[in-house]
Amino acid sequence: MKKLESTYDNVGGISSIYAIPAALLDHVSYNAASNMRTFTLSSNDGVIQIDGHRAGDFSEESSISDEGTEYNVQISGKIFTTSKDRESIIDELSNGSWYVLHRDCNGQMRLSGTPDIPLLFTYNENTGQHGSSSMLTYRFSAIEARQSLRIDVSPL
């Protein structure tokens, strides 16, 4: 008999996000002997790190279509900075195709996106009301043919 137990010490949220330009991912590998999955990049140039501040969220909803099982992948979060670099980075994210490596607050990493369907970036900017923070909410999303991959070792 197999048993799936709930743990009560897990923590929600995303602690870090790396947007990886689709052209930089070399390959993903799995070592059966060590039960480890990793990936390599041709370069770290062009990778954009977004600090999660535990305000990020990952969801992956499966559904059945005529083509088989598909996965609606969404990684969303909030950016609270008003730095002068923000606008150029947001423009770059908006105009690119991405793999996204994200680490949750339990330390688990996933790599989302596929060569055929990389994730796209969208956002909503809001000044907030008086007394609240100005912020930008964002989302990386796509409908994928496979689940996001759990990653054990990351080059980032």
Coordinates of N, CA and C in Angstrom, one line a residue:
M1 N 0.8 -1.2 0.0 CA 0.0 0.0 0.0 C 0.9 1.2 0.0
K2 N 0.5 2.2 -0.8 CA 1.2 3.5 -0.8 C 0.4 4.5 0.0
K3 N 1.1 5.4 0.6 CA 0.4 6.4 1.5 C 1.0 7.8 1.2
L4 N 0.1 8.7 1.1 CA 0.5 10.1 0.9 C 0.1 10.9 2.1
E5 N 1.1 11.3 2.9 CA 0.8 12.1 4.1 C 1.0 13.6 3.9
S6 N 0.1 14.3 4.6 CA 0.3 15.8 4.6 C 1.3 16.2 5.6
T7 N 2.1 17.2 5.3 CA 3.0 17.7 6.2 C 2.5 19.1 6.7
Y8 N 2.7 19.5 7.9 CA 2.2 20.7 8.4 C 3.3 21.7 8.6
D9 N 4.5 21.4 8.2 CA 5.6 22.4 8.4 C 6.0 23.0 7.1
N10 N 5.2 22.9 6.1 CA 5.6 23.5 4.8 C 5.1 25.0 4.8
V11 N 5.8 25.7 4.0 CA 5.6 27.2 3.9 C 5.3 27.6 2.5
G12 N 4.3 28.4 2.3 CA 3.9 28.9 1.0 C 4.8 30.0 0.5
G13 N 4.7 30.3 -0.8 CA 5.4 31.5 -1.4 C 6.6 31.1 -2.1
I14 N 7.1 32.0 -2.9 CA 8.3 31.8 -3.7 C 9.4 32.7 -3.1
S15 N 10.6 32.2 -2.9 CA 11.7 33.0 -2.4 C 12.6 33.6 -3.5
S16 N 12.7 33.0 -4.6 CA 13.5 33.6 -5.7 C 13.0 33.1 -7.1
I17 N 13.2 33.9 -8.0 CA 12.8 33.6 -9.4 C 13.9 34.1 -10.4
Y18 N 14.2 33.2 -11.3 CA 15.2 33.5 -12.3 C 14.5 33.4 -13.7
A19 N 14.4 34.5 -14.4 CA 13.9 34.4 -15.8 C 15.1 34.2 -16.7
I20 N 15.1 33.1 -17.4 CA 16.2 32.6 -18.3 C 15.8 32.7 -19.7
P21 N 16.5 33.5 -20.5 CA 16.1 33.6 -22.0 C 16.1 32.2 -22.6
A22 N 15.1 32.0 -23.4 CA 14.9 30.6 -23.9 C 16.2 30.1 -24.7
A23 N 16.9 31.0 -25.3 CA 18.1 30.6 -26.1 C 19.2 30.2 -25.2
L24 N 19.2 30.4 -23.9 CA 20.4 30.1 -23.1 C 20.3 28.7 -22.5
L25 N 19.2 28.0 -22.5 CA 19.1 26.7 -21.9 C 19.8 25.7 -22.8
D26 N 20.9 25.1 -22.3 CA 21.5 24.0 -23.1 C 20.8 22.7 -23.1
H27 N 20.6 22.2 -21.9 CA 19.9 20.9 -21.7 C 19.6 20.6 -20.3
V28 N 18.6 19.8 -20.1 CA 18.2 19.3 -18.8 C 18.7 17.8 -18.7
S29 N 19.3 17.4 -17.6 CA 19.7 16.1 -17.4 C 19.2 15.4 -16.1
Y30 N 19.1 14.1 -16.2 CA 18.6 13.4 -15.0 C 19.6 12.2 -14.8
N31 N 20.2 12.1 -13.6 CA 21.1 11.1 -13.2 C 20.3 10.1 -12.3
A32 N 20.0 8.9 -12.9 CA 19.2 7.9 -12.2 C 19.9 7.4 -10.9
A33 N 21.2 7.3 -11.0 CA 22.0 6.7 -9.8 C 21.8 7.6 -8.6
S34 N 21.9 9.0 -8.8 CA 21.8 9.9 -7.7 C 20.4 10.5 -7.5
N35 N 19.5 10.1 -8.5 CA 18.1 10.6 -8.5 C 18.1 12.2 -8.5
M36 N 19.0 12.8 -9.3 CA 19.2 14.2 -9.3 C 18.9 14.7 -10.7
R37 N 18.2 15.8 -10.8 CA 17.9 16.5 -12.1 C 18.5 17.9 -12.1
T38 N 19.3 18.2 -13.1 CA 19.9 19.5 -13.2 C 19.8 20.0 -14.6
F39 N 20.3 21.3 -14.9 CA 20.3 21.8 -16.2 C 21.5 22.7 -16.4
T40 N 21.9 22.9 -17.6 CA 23.0 23.8 -17.9 C 22.6 24.9 -18.8
L41 N 23.3 26.0 -18.7 CA 23.1 27.2 -19.5 C 24.3 27.5 -20.3
S42 N 24.1 28.0 -21.5 CA 25.3 28.4 -22.3 C 26.0 29.6 -21.7
S43 N 25.2 30.4 -21.0 CA 25.8 31.6 -20.3 C 24.8 32.1 -19.3
N44 N 25.3 32.9 -18.3 CA 24.4 33.5 -17.3 C 24.0 34.9 -17.8
D45 N 24.6 35.4 -18.8 CA 24.3 36.8 -19.3 C 22.9 36.8 -19.8
G46 N 22.1 37.7 -19.4 CA 20.7 37.8 -19.8 C 19.7 37.2 -18.9
V47 N 20.2 36.5 -17.9 CA 19.3 35.9 -16.8 C 18.9 37.1 -15.9
I48 N 17.7 37.1 -15.6 CA 17.1 38.2 -14.7 C 16.6 37.6 -13.4
Q49 N 17.2 38.0 -12.3 CA 16.7 37.5 -11.0 C 15.7 38.5 -10.5
I50 N 14.6 37.9 -10.0 CA 13.5 38.7 -9.4 C 13.4 38.2 -7.9
D51 N 13.6 39.0 -7.0 CA 13.5 38.6 -5.6 C 12.0 38.4 -5.2
G52 N 11.7 37.2 -4.7 CA 10.3 36.8 -4.5 C 9.7 37.4 -3.2
H53 N 10.5 37.7 -2.2 CA 10.0 38.3 -1.0 C 8.8 37.5 -0.4
R54 N 8.7 36.2 -0.8 CA 7.6 35.3 -0.3 C 6.3 35.8 -0.9
A55 N 6.3 36.8 -1.7 CA 5.0 37.3 -2.3 C 4.7 36.7 -3.6
G56 N 5.6 35.8 -4.1 CA 5.3 35.1 -5.3 C 4.5 33.9 -5.2
D57 N 4.0 33.4 -6.3 CA 3.0 32.2 -6.3 C 3.3 31.4 -7.5
F58 N 3.3 30.1 -7.4 CA 3.3 29.2 -8.5 C 2.1 28.3 -8.5
S59 N 1.5 28.2 -9.7 CA 0.4 27.3 -9.8 C 0.5 26.6 -11.2
E60 N 0.0 25.3 -11.2 CA 0.1 24.5 -12.3 C -1.2 23.6 -12.3
E61 N -2.1 24.0 -13.2 CA -3.4 23.3 -13.2 C -3.4 22.4 -14.5
S62 N -3.7 21.1 -14.2 CA -3.8 20.1 -15.3 C -5.2 20.1 -15.8
S63 N -5.4 19.8 -17.1 CA -6.7 19.6 -17.8 C -6.5 18.7 -18.9
I64 N -7.6 18.1 -19.4 CA -7.5 17.2 -20.5 C -8.1 17.9 -21.8
S65 N -7.3 17.9 -22.8 CA -7.8 18.5 -24.1 C -7.8 17.4 -25.2
D66 N -8.1 17.7 -26.4 CA -8.1 16.7 -27.5 C -6.7 16.2 -27.7
E67 N -5.7 17.0 -27.4 CA -4.3 16.6 -27.6 C -3.7 15.8 -26.4
G68 N -4.5 15.7 -25.3 CA -4.0 15.0 -24.1 C -4.0 15.9 -22.9
T69 N -3.2 15.6 -21.9 CA -3.1 16.4 -20.7 C -2.3 17.6 -21.1
E70 N -2.8 18.8 -20.6 CA -2.0 20.0 -20.7 C -2.0 20.7 -19.4
Y71 N -1.0 21.6 -19.2 CA -0.8 22.2 -17.9 C -0.7 23.7 -18.0
N72 N -1.6 24.4 -17.3 CA -1.7 25.9 -17.3 C -0.7 26.3 -16.2
V73 N 0.5 26.8 -16.6 CA 1.5 27.2 -15.7 C 1.5 28.7 -15.5
Q74 N 1.5 29.1 -14.2 CA 1.5 30.5 -13.9 C 2.4 30.8 -12.7
I75 N 3.3 31.7 -12.9 CA 4.2 32.2 -11.8 C 4.0 33.6 -11.7
S76 N 3.5 34.1 -10.5 CA 3.2 35.5 -10.4 C 3.8 36.0 -9.1
G77 N 3.9 37.4 -9.1 CA 4.4 38.0 -7.9 C 4.3 39.5 -7.9
K78 N 4.9 40.2 -7.0 CA 4.9 41.6 -6.9 C 6.3 42.2 -6.8
I79 N 6.5 43.3 -7.5 CA 7.7 44.0 -7.4 C 7.4 45.4 -6.7
F80 N 8.1 45.7 -5.6 CA 7.8 46.9 -4.9 C 8.9 48.0 -5.1
T81 N 9.8 47.8 -6.0 CA 10.8 48.8 -6.2 C 10.4 49.9 -7.2
T82 N 11.0 51.1 -7.0 CA 10.8 52.1 -8.0 C 12.1 52.5 -8.6
S83 N 13.1 51.6 -8.6 CA 14.4 51.9 -9.1 C 14.4 52.3 -10.5
K84 N 15.4 53.1 -11.0 CA 15.4 53.6 -12.3 C 15.7 52.4 -13.3
D85 N 16.2 51.3 -12.9 CA 16.5 50.1 -13.8 C 15.2 49.4 -14.1
R86 N 14.2 49.5 -13.2 CA 13.0 48.7 -13.3 C 12.3 48.8 -14.7
E87 N 12.2 50.0 -15.3 CA 11.5 50.1 -16.6 C 12.2 49.4 -17.7
S88 N 13.5 49.4 -17.8 CA 14.2 48.7 -18.8 C 14.2 47.2 -18.6
I89 N 14.2 46.8 -17.4 CA 14.1 45.3 -17.1 C 12.7 44.8 -17.4
I90 N 11.7 45.6 -17.1 CA 10.3 45.2 -17.4 C 10.1 45.1 -18.9
D91 N 10.7 46.1 -19.6 CA 10.6 46.1 -21.1 C 11.2 44.8 -21.7
E92 N 12.4 44.5 -21.1 CA 13.1 43.3 -21.6 C 12.3 42.0 -21.3
L93 N 11.7 41.9 -20.1 CA 10.9 40.8 -19.8 C 9.7 40.7 -20.7
S94 N 9.1 41.8 -21.0 CA 7.8 41.9 -21.8 C 8.1 41.5 -23.2
N95 N 9.3 41.6 -23.7 CA 9.6 41.4 -25.1 C 10.4 40.1 -25.3
G96 N 10.4 39.2 -24.3 CA 11.2 38.0 -24.4 C 10.3 36.7 -24.2
S97 N 11.0 35.6 -24.4 CA 10.4 34.3 -24.2 C 11.3 33.6 -23.2
W98 N 10.7 33.0 -22.1 CA 11.5 32.7 -20.9 C 11.3 31.2 -20.4
Y99 N 12.3 30.7 -19.9 CA 12.2 29.6 -18.9 C 12.3 30.3 -17.6
V100 N 11.6 29.7 -16.6 CA 11.6 30.3 -15.3 C 12.0 29.3 -14.3
L101 N 13.1 29.5 -13.6 CA 13.5 28.7 -12.4 C 13.0 29.4 -11.2
H102 N 12.2 28.7 -10.4 CA 11.7 29.3 -9.2 C 11.9 28.4 -8.0
R103 N 12.3 29.0 -6.9 CA 12.5 28.3 -5.6 C 11.4 28.7 -4.6
D104 N 10.7 27.7 -4.1 CA 9.7 28.0 -3.1 C 10.3 28.2 -1.7
C105 N 9.6 28.6 -0.8 CA 10.1 28.9 0.6 C 10.4 27.6 1.3
N106 N 10.1 26.4 0.7 CA 10.6 25.1 1.3 C 11.9 24.7 0.7
G107 N 12.4 25.5 -0.2 CA 13.7 25.1 -0.9 C 13.6 24.3 -2.1
Q108 N 12.3 23.9 -2.6 CA 12.2 23.1 -3.8 C 12.2 24.0 -5.0
M109 N 13.0 23.6 -6.0 CA 13.1 24.3 -7.3 C 12.4 23.6 -8.4
R110 N 11.8 24.5 -9.2 CA 11.2 24.0 -10.5 C 11.6 24.8 -11.6
L111 N 11.7 24.2 -12.8 CA 12.0 24.8 -14.0 C 10.7 24.8 -14.9
S112 N 10.2 25.9 -15.2 CA 8.9 26.0 -16.0 C 9.3 26.5 -17.4
G113 N 8.5 26.0 -18.4 CA 8.7 26.4 -19.8 C 9.3 25.2 -20.6
T114 N 9.0 25.2 -21.9 CA 9.6 24.2 -22.7 C 10.1 24.8 -24.0
P115 N 11.0 24.1 -24.7 CA 11.5 24.7 -26.0 C 10.4 25.1 -27.0
D116 N 9.4 24.3 -27.0 CA 8.3 24.6 -28.0 C 7.4 25.8 -27.5
I117 N 7.2 25.9 -26.1 CA 6.3 26.9 -25.6 C 7.0 27.5 -24.3
P118 N 7.8 28.5 -24.6 CA 8.4 29.2 -23.4 C 7.3 30.1 -22.7
L119 N 7.6 30.5 -21.5 CA 6.7 31.4 -20.8 C 6.7 32.8 -21.3
L120 N 5.6 33.5 -21.2 CA 5.5 34.9 -21.6 C 5.3 35.7 -20.3
F121 N 5.7 37.0 -20.3 CA 5.7 37.9 -19.2 C 4.6 38.9 -19.4
T122 N 3.7 39.1 -18.5 CA 2.8 40.2 -18.5 C 2.8 40.9 -17.1
Y123 N 2.3 42.1 -17.1 CA 2.3 42.9 -15.8 C 1.2 43.9 -15.7
N124 N 1.0 44.4 -14.5 CA 0.0 45.5 -14.2 C 0.7 46.4 -13.2
E125 N 0.8 47.6 -13.5 CA 1.5 48.6 -12.6 C 0.4 49.4 -11.9
N126 N 0.6 49.6 -10.6 CA -0.4 50.3 -9.8 C 0.3 51.2 -8.8
T127 N -0.1 52.5 -8.7 CA 0.5 53.4 -7.8 C 0.0 53.1 -6.4
G128 N -1.0 52.4 -6.2 CA -1.6 52.2 -4.8 C -2.3 53.4 -4.3
Q129 N -3.0 53.3 -3.3 CA -3.7 54.4 -2.7 C -2.8 55.1 -1.7
H130 N -3.2 56.2 -1.2 CA -2.4 57.0 -0.2 C -2.1 56.0 1.0
G131 N -0.9 55.9 1.4 CA -0.5 55.1 2.6 C -0.2 53.7 2.2
S132 N -0.4 53.3 0.9 CA 0.0 51.9 0.5 C 1.2 52.0 -0.5
S133 N 1.7 50.9 -0.8 CA 2.9 50.8 -1.6 C 2.6 50.9 -3.1
S134 N 3.4 51.6 -3.9 CA 3.3 51.5 -5.3 C 3.9 50.1 -5.7
M135 N 3.3 49.4 -6.6 CA 3.8 48.1 -7.0 C 3.5 47.7 -8.4
L136 N 4.2 46.7 -8.8 CA 3.9 46.1 -10.1 C 3.7 44.6 -9.9
T137 N 2.5 44.2 -10.3 CA 2.2 42.7 -10.2 C 2.5 42.1 -11.6
Y138 N 3.1 40.9 -11.6 CA 3.5 40.3 -12.9 C 3.1 38.8 -12.9
R139 N 3.2 38.3 -14.1 CA 2.9 36.9 -14.3 C 3.7 36.4 -15.5
F140 N 4.3 35.2 -15.3 CA 4.9 34.4 -16.4 C 3.9 33.3 -16.6
S141 N 3.4 33.0 -17.8 CA 2.4 32.0 -18.0 C 2.5 31.4 -19.4
A142 N 1.9 30.2 -19.5 CA 1.8 29.4 -20.8 C 1.0 28.2 -20.5
I143 N 0.4 27.7 -21.6 CA -0.2 26.3 -21.5 C 0.8 25.4 -22.1
E144 N 1.3 24.4 -21.2 CA 2.4 23.5 -21.6 C 1.9 22.1 -21.8
A145 N 2.7 21.3 -22.5 CA 2.4 19.9 -22.8 C 2.9 19.0 -21.7
R146 N 3.8 19.6 -20.8 CA 4.4 18.8 -19.7 C 4.4 19.7 -18.5
Q147 N 4.5 19.0 -17.4 CA 4.6 19.6 -16.1 C 6.0 20.4 -15.9
S148 N 6.0 21.3 -15.0 CA 7.3 22.0 -14.7 C 8.2 20.9 -14.1
L149 N 9.5 21.0 -14.3 CA 10.4 20.0 -13.8 C 11.0 20.3 -12.4
R150 N 11.0 19.4 -11.5 CA 11.6 19.6 -10.3 C 13.1 19.5 -10.5
I151 N 13.9 20.5 -10.0 CA 15.3 20.6 -10.2 C 16.0 20.4 -8.9
D152 N 17.1 19.6 -8.9 CA 17.8 19.4 -7.6 C 19.0 20.2 -7.5
V153 N 19.7 20.5 -8.7 CA 20.9 21.3 -8.7 C 20.8 22.3 -9.8
S154 N 21.1 23.6 -9.4 CA 20.9 24.7 -10.3 C 22.3 25.4 -10.6
P155 N 22.5 25.8 -11.8 CA 23.8 26.6 -12.0 C 23.6 28.0 -11.6
L156 N 22.5 28.5 -11.1 CA 22.3 29.9 -10.7 C 22.4 30.0 -9.2

